[in-house]
Tab-separated table of C-alpha atoms and ligand atoms in Angstrom:
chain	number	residue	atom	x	y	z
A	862	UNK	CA	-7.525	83.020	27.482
A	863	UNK	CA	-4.921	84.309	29.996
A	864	UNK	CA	-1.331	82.701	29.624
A	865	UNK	CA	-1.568	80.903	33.112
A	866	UNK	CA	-4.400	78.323	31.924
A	867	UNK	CA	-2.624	75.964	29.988
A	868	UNK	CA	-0.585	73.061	31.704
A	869	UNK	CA	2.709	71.638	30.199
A	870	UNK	CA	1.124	67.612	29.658
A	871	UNK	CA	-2.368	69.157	29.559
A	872	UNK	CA	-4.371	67.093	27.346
A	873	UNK	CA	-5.298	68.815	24.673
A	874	UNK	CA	-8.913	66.858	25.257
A	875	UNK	CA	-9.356	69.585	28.243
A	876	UNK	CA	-8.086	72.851	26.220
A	877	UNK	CA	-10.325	75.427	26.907
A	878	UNK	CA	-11.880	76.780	24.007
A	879	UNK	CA	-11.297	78.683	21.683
A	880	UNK	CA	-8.067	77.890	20.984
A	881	UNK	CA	-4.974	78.055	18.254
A	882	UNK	CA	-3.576	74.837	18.253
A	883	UNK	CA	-0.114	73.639	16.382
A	884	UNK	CA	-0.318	69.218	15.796
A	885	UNK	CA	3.595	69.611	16.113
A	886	UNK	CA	3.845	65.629	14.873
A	887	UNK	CA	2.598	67.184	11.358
A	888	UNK	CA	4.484	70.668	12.183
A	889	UNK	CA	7.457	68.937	12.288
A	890	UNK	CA	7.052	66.293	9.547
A	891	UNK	CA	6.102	69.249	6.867
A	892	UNK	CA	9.231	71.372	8.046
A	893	UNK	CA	11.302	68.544	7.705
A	894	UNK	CA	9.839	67.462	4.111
A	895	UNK	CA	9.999	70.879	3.017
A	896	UNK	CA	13.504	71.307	3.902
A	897	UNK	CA	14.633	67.313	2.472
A	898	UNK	CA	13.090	69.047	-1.368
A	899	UNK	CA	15.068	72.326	-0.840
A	900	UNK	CA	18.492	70.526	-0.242
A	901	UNK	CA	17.407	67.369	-2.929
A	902	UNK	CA	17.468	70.231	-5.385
A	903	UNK	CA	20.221	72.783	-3.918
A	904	UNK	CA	17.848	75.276	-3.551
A	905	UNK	CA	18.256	77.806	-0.357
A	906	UNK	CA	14.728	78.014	1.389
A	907	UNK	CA	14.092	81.191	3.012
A	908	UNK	CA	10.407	80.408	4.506
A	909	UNK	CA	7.793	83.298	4.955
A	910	UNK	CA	6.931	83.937	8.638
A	911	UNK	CA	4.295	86.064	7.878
A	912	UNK	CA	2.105	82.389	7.797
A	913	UNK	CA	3.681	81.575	11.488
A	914	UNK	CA	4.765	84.934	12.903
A	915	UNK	CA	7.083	83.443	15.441
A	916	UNK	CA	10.408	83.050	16.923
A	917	UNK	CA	9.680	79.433	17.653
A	918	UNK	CA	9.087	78.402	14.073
A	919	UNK	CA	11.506	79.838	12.386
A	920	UNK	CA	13.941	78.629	14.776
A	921	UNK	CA	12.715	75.130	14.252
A	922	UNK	CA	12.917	76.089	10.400
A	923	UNK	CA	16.340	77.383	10.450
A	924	UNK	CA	17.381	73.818	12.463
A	925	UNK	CA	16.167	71.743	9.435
A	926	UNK	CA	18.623	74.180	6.787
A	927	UNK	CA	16.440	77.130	6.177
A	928	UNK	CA	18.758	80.058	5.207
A	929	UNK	CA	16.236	82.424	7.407
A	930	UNK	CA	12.958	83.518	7.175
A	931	UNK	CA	10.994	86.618	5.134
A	932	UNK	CA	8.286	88.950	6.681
A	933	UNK	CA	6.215	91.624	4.830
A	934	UNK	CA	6.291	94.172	7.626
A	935	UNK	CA	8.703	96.027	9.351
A	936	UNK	CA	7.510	95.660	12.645
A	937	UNK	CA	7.583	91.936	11.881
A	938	UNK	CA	10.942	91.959	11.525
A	939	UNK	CA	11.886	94.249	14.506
A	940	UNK	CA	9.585	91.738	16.658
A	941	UNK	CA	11.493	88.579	15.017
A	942	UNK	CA	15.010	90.179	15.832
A	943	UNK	CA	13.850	90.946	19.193
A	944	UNK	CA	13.013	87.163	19.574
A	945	UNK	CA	16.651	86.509	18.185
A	946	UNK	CA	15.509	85.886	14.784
A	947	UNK	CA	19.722	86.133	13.103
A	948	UNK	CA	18.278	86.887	9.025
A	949	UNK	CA	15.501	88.423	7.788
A	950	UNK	CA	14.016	89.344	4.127
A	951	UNK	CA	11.383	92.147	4.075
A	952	UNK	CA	10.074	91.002	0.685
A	953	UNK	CA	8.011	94.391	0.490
A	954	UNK	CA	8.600	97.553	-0.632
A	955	UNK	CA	9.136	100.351	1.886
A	956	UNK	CA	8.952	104.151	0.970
A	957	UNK	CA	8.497	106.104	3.905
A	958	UNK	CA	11.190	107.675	5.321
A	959	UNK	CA	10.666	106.940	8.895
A	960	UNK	CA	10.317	103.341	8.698
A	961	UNK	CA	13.133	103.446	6.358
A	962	UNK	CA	15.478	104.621	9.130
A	963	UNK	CA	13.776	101.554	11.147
A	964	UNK	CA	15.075	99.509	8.544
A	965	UNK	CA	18.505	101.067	8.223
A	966	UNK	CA	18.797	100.639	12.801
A	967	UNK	CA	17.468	97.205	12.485
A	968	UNK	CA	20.108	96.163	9.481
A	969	UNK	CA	23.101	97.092	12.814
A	970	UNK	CA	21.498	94.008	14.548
A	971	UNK	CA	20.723	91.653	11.790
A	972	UNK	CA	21.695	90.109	8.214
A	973	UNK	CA	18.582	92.085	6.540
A	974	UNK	CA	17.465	92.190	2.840
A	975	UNK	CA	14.717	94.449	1.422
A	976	UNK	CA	12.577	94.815	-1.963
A	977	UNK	CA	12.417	98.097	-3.912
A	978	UNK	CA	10.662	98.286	-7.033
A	979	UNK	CA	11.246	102.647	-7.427
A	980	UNK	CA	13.834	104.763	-8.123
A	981	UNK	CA	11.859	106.752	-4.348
A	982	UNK	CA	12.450	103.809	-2.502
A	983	UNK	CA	15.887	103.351	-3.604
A	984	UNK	CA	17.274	106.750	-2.701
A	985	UNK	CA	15.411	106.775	0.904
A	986	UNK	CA	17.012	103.720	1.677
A	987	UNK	CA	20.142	104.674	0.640
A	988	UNK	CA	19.475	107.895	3.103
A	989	UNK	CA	18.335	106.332	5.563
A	990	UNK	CA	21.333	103.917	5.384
A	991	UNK	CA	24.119	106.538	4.830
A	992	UNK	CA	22.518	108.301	7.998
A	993	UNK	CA	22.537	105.099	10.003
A	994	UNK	CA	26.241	103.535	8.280
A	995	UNK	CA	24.584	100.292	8.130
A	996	UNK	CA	24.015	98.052	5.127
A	997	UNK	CA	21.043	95.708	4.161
A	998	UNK	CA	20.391	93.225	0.814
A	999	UNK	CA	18.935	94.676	-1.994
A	1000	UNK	CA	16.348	93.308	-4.206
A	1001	UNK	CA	14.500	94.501	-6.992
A	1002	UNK	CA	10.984	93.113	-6.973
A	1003	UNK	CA	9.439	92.614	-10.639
A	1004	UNK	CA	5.898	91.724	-11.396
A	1005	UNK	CA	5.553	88.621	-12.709
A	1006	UNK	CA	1.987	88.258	-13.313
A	1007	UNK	CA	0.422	89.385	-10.031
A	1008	UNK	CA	-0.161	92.839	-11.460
A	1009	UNK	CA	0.771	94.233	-7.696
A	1010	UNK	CA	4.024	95.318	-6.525
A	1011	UNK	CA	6.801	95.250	-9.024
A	1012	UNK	CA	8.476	96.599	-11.876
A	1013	UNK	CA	8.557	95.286	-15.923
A	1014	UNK	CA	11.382	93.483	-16.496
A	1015	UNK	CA	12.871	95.650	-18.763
A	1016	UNK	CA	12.931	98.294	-16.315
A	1017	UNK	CA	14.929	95.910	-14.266
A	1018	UNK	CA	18.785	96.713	-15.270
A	1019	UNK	CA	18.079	100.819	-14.911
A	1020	UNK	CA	16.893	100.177	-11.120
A	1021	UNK	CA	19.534	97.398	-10.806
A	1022	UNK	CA	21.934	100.412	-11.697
A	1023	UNK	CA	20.460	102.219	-9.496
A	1024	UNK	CA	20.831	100.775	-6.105
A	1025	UNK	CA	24.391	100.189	-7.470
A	1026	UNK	CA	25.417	103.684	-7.947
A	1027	UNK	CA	23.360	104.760	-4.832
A	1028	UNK	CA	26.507	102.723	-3.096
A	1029	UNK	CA	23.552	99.587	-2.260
A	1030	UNK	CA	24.371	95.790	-2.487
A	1031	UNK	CA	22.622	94.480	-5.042
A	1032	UNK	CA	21.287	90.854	-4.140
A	1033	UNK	CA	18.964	89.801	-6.741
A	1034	UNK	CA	15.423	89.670	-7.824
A	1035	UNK	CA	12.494	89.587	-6.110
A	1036	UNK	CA	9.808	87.719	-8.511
A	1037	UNK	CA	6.660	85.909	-6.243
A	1038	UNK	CA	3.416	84.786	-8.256
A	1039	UNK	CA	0.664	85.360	-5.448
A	1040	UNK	CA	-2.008	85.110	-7.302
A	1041	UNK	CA	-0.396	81.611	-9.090
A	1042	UNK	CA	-0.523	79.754	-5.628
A	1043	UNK	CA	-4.486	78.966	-5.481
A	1044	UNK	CA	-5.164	78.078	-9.306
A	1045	UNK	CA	-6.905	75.143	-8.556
A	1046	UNK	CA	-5.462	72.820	-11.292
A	1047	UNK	CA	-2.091	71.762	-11.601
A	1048	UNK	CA	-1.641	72.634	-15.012
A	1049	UNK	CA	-3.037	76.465	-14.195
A	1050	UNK	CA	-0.272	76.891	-11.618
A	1051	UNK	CA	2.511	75.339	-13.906
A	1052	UNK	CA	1.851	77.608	-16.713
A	1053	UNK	CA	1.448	80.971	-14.584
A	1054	UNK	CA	4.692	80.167	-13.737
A	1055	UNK	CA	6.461	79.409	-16.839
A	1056	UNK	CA	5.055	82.678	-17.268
A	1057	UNK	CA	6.702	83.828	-14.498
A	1058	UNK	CA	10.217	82.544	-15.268
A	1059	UNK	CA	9.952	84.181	-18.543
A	1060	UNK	CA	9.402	87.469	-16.904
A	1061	UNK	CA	12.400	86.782	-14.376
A	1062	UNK	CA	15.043	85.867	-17.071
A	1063	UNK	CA	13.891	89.084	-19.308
A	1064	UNK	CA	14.907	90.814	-15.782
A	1065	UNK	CA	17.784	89.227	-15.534
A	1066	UNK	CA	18.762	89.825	-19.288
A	1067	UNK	CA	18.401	93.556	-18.713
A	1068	UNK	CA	20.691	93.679	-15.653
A	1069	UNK	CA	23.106	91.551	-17.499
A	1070	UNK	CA	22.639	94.568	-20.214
A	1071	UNK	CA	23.196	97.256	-17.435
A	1072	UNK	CA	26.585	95.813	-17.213
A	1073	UNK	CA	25.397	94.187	-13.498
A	1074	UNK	CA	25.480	90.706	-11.843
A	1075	UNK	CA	22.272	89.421	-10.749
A	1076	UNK	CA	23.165	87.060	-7.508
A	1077	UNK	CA	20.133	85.513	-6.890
A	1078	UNK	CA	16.269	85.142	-8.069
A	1079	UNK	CA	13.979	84.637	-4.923
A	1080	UNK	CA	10.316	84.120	-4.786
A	1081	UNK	CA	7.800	81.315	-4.546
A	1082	UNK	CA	4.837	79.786	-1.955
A	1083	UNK	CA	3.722	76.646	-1.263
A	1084	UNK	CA	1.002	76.064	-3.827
A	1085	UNK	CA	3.980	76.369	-6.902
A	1086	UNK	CA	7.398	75.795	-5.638
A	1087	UNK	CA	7.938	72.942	-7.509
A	1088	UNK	CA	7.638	74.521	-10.257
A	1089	UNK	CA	10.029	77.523	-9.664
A	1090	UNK	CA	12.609	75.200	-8.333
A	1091	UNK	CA	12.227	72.748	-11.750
A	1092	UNK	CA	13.082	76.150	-13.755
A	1093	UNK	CA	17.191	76.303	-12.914
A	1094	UNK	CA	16.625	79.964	-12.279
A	1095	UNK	CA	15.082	80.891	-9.067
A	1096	UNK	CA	17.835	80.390	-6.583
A	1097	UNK	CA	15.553	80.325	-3.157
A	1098	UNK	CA	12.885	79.039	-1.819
A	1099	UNK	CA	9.810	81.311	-0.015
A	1100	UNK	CA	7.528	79.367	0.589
A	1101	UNK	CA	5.809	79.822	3.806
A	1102	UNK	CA	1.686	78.448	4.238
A	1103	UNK	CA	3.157	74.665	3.896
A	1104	UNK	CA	3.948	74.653	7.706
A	1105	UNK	CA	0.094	74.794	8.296
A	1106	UNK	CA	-1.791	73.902	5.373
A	1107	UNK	CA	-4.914	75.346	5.103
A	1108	UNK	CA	-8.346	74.656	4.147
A	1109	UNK	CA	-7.680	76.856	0.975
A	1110	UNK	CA	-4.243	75.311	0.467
A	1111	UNK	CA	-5.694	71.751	0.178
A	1112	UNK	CA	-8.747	72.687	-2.256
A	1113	UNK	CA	-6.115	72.987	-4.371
A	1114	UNK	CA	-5.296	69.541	-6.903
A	1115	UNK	CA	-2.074	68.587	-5.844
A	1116	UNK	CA	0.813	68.007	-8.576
A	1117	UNK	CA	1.608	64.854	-8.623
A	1118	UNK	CA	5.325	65.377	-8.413
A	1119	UNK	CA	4.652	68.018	-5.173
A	1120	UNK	CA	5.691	66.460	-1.580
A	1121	UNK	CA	2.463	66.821	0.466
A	1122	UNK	CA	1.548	68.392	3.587
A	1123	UNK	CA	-0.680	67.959	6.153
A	1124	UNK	CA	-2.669	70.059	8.231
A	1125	UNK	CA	-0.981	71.364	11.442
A	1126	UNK	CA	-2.618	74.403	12.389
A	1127	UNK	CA	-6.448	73.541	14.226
A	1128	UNK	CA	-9.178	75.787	16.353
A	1129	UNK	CA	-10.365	73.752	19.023
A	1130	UNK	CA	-13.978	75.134	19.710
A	1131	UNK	CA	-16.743	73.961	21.999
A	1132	UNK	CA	-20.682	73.409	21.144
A	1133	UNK	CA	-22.574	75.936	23.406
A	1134	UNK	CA	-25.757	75.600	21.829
A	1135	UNK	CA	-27.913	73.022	20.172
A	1136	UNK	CA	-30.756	73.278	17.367
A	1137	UNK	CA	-32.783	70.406	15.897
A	1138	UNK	CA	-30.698	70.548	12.496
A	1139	UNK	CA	-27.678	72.946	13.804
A	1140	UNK	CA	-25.368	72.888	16.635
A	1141	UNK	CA	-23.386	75.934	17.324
A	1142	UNK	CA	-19.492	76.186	18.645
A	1143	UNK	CA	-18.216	78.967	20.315
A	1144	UNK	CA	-15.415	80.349	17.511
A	1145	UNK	CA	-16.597	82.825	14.635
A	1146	UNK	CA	-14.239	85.298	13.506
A	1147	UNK	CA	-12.913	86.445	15.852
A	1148	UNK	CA	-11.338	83.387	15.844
A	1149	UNK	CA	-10.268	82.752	12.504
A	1150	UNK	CA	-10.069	84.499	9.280
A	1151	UNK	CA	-13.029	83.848	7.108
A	1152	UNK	CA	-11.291	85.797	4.073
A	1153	UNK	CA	-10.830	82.608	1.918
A	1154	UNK	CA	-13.674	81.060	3.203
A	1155	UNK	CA	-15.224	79.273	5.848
A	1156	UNK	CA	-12.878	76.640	7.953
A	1157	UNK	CA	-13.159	72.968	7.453
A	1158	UNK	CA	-14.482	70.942	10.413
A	1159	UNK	CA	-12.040	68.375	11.193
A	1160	UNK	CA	-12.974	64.560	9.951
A	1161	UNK	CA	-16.583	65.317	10.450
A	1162	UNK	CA	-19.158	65.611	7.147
A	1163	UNK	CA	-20.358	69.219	8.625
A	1164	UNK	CA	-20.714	72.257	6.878
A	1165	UNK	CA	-19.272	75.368	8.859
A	1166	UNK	CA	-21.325	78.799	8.809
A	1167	UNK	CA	-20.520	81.972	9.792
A	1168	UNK	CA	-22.653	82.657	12.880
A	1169	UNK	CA	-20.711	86.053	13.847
A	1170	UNK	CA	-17.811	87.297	15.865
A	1171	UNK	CA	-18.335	84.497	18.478
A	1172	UNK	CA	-20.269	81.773	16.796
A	1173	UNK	CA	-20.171	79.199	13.777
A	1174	UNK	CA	-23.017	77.359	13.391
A	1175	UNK	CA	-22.483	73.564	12.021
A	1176	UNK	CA	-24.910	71.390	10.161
A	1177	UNK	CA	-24.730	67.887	8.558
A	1178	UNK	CA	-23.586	68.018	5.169
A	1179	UNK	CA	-26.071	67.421	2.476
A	1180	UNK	CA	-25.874	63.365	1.493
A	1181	UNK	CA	-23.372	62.899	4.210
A	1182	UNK	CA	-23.159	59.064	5.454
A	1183	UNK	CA	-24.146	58.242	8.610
A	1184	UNK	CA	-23.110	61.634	10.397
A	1185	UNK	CA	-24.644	63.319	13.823
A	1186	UNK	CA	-24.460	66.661	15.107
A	1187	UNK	CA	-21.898	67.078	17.779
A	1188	UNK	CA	-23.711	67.062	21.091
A	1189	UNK	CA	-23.546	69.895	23.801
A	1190	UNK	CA	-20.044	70.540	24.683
A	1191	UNK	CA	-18.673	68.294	23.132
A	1192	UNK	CA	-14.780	68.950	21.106
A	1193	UNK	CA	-14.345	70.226	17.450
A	1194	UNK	CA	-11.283	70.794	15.645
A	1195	UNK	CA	-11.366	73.372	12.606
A	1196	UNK	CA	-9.012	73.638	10.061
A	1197	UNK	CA	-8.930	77.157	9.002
A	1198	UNK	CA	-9.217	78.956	5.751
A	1199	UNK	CA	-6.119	80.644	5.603
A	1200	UNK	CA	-3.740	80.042	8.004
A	1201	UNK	CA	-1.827	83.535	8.148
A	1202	UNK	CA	-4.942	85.820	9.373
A	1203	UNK	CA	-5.988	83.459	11.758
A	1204	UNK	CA	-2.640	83.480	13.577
A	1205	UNK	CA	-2.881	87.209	13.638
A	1206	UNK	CA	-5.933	86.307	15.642
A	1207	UNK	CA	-3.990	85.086	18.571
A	1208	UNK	CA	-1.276	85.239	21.158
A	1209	UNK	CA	-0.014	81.991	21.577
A	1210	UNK	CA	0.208	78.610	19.840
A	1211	UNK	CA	-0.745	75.519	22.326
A	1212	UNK	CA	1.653	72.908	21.333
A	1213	UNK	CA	0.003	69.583	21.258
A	1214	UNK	CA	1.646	66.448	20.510
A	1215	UNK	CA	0.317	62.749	20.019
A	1216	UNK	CA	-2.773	63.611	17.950
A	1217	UNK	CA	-5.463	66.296	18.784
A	1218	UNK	CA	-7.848	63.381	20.854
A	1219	UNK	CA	-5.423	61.751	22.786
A	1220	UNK	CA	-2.200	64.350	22.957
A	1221	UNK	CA	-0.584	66.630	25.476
A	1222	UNK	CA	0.654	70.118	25.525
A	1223	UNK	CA	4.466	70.116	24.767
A	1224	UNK	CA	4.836	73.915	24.705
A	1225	UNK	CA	2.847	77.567	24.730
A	1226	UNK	CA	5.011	79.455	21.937
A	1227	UNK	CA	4.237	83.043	21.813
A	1228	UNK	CA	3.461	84.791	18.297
A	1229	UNK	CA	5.672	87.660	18.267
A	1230	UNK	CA	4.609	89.316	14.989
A	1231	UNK	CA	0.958	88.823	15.688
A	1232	UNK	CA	-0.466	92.309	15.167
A	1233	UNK	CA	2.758	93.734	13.266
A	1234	UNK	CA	0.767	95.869	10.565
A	1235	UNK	CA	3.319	98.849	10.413
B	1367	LIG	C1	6.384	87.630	-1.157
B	1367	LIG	C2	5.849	86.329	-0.671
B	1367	LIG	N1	6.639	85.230	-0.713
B	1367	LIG	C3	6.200	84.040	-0.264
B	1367	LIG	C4	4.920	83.883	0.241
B	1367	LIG	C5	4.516	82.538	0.774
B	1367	LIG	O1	3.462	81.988	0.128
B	1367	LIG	P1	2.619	80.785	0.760
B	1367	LIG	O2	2.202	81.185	2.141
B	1367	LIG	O3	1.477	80.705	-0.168
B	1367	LIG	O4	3.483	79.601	0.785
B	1367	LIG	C6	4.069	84.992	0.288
B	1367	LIG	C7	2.691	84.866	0.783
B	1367	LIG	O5	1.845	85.699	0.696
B	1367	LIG	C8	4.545	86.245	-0.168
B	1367	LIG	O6	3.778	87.349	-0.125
């Protein structure tokens, strides 16, 4: 789709397709809820962008209390500043000496804050910074069960010491449980994170031990906040998928002391083709990410197949009550598997609001950091 073909008032009934599509009545309602549990339990809330990407978001985030946002990439951040995003968290680790000095130029424009979990990363930052005379936030990532990034906890105080003596400011500890976020059962999630508050304070302990002050723990997503901000250790909020919620996100069994969200991301696609037993829409993969599995067609008992690049092909769910398949051009709204590789997907957001049937475009918002891999 060019930029020029979507109206301001549009309805979104006449969207051509396919298209990424932001309900901003449930946008708005899950920034707002997310931000009312951060301040009900004096937590900051830093959310991740890399689920939204863009300018217009965060901005709407930071409006509602968020402290700023975090990105994984350094190009996400340099496109974020460049949209005027004011305080950024690269909650990665970053080795290479030439996007360190990106990190060290972009830290003169912006309040910045960075991960290392290695003594290498540590002294090219410092370099880089020295080089530059700029200054970012430091934090020492540990691994707190994800077995990825991240040092043991013991190891924590002798890094801590570290970016000390390498004349850094040490801000705290990075310590996010990715792989905690999609256990499917409540209980699952809670432990893996009791888990991962042990880890933290045995972290903590051994910066304490290093003779250091530990400012802040950061970490957590949206499938086990709760939990991390019921521990009375982690002092911020990351959370970042509960803007858009999806289909992944709500296979999960909700806690029953979670707020809930509601899906406001959507692919509007268009049948092009019709079978006896399948119909077929005009978005495959190329329109959203099929990486946690296929999308979930939108109040309609139809199963969604992958057909290809270009194509999903729908048919009736098995047992399904009294359901048709959609006829020839006619409207259907997916709700995609995971939210943050779909958005890569696109350009823009269409802004609908008043429903998906009978609202109208509000806004186009651009997605800044869509494509930001470096
Ligand atoms: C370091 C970090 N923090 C926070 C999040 C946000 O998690 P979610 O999108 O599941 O809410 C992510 C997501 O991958 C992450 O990598």
């Amino acid at each position: 789709m060019s930029a020029g073909d979507v109206r301001i008032g549009q309805p979104a009934a006449t969207l051509e397709t396919p298209a990424l599509v932001i309900d901003v009545d449930a946008l708005e309602r899950n920034i707002a809820q997310m931000a009312a549990y951060a301040r009900k339990h004096r937590l900051r809330l830093r959310p991740h962008a890399k689920t939204h990407k863009c300018s217009a978001i965060a901005k709407l985030q930071a409006d509602a209390g968020a402290v700023g946002v975090c990105v994984q990439k350094v190009s996400e951040a340099e496109a974020l500043v460049a949209a005027g995003v004011p305080d950024i968290f690269i909650t990665n680790e970053v080795v290479d000496p030439v996007k360190l000095r990106r990190v060290a130029e972009l830290a003169g424009r912006v309040r910045l804050g960075i991960a290392v979990d290695s003594g290498l990363g540590v002294l090219g930052l410092a370099n880089a910074l020295r080089d530059v005379g700029t200054m970012v936030d430091v934090f020492v990532e540990i691994d707190v069960g994800q077995g990825r990034c991240g040092i043991a906890p013991v190891a924590a105080g002798a890094l801590a010491h570290q970016v000390v003596s390498n004349g850094l400011r040490l801000a705290g500890l990075q310590a996010y449980h990715g792989r905690a976020q999609h256990l499917r059962a409540p209980a699952e999630r809670e432990a893996a994170i009791h888990h991962a508050v042990r880890v933290a304070r045995a972290a903590q302990a051994s910066i304490s031990a290093a003779g250091l002050v530990c400012p802040l723990v950061t970490g957590a997503g949206t499938g086990t906040f709760i939990h991390e901000a019921e521990s009375g250790l982690y002092g911020e909020l990351q959370a970042g998928s509960y803007v858009f919620m999806d289909r992944d996100y709500a296979d999960n069994e909700p806690a029953s002391t979670s707020p809930r969200f509601e899906h406001a991301l959507f692919v509007k696609a268009q049948v092009m083709s019709r079978g006896v037993a399948h119909a077929v829409i005009d978005a495959g993969h190329k329109s959203h990410a099929l990486d946690s599995g296929p999308p979930r067609v939108w109040q309609r008992h139809l199963d969604y197949q992958n057909g290809g690049d270009e194509h999903g092909i729908l048919r009736i769910r098995a047992g399904a009550p009294a359901e048709s398949l959609p006829d020839l051009g006619a409207a259907v709204w997916l709700v995609p598997g995971h939210c943050d590789p779909t958005v890569n997907l696109h350009d823009r957001y269409v802004v609908v609001r008043g429903g998906l049937d009978d609202g109208v475009v509000e806004a186009v918002w651009p997605i800044e950091a869509r494509g930001c891999v470096q």
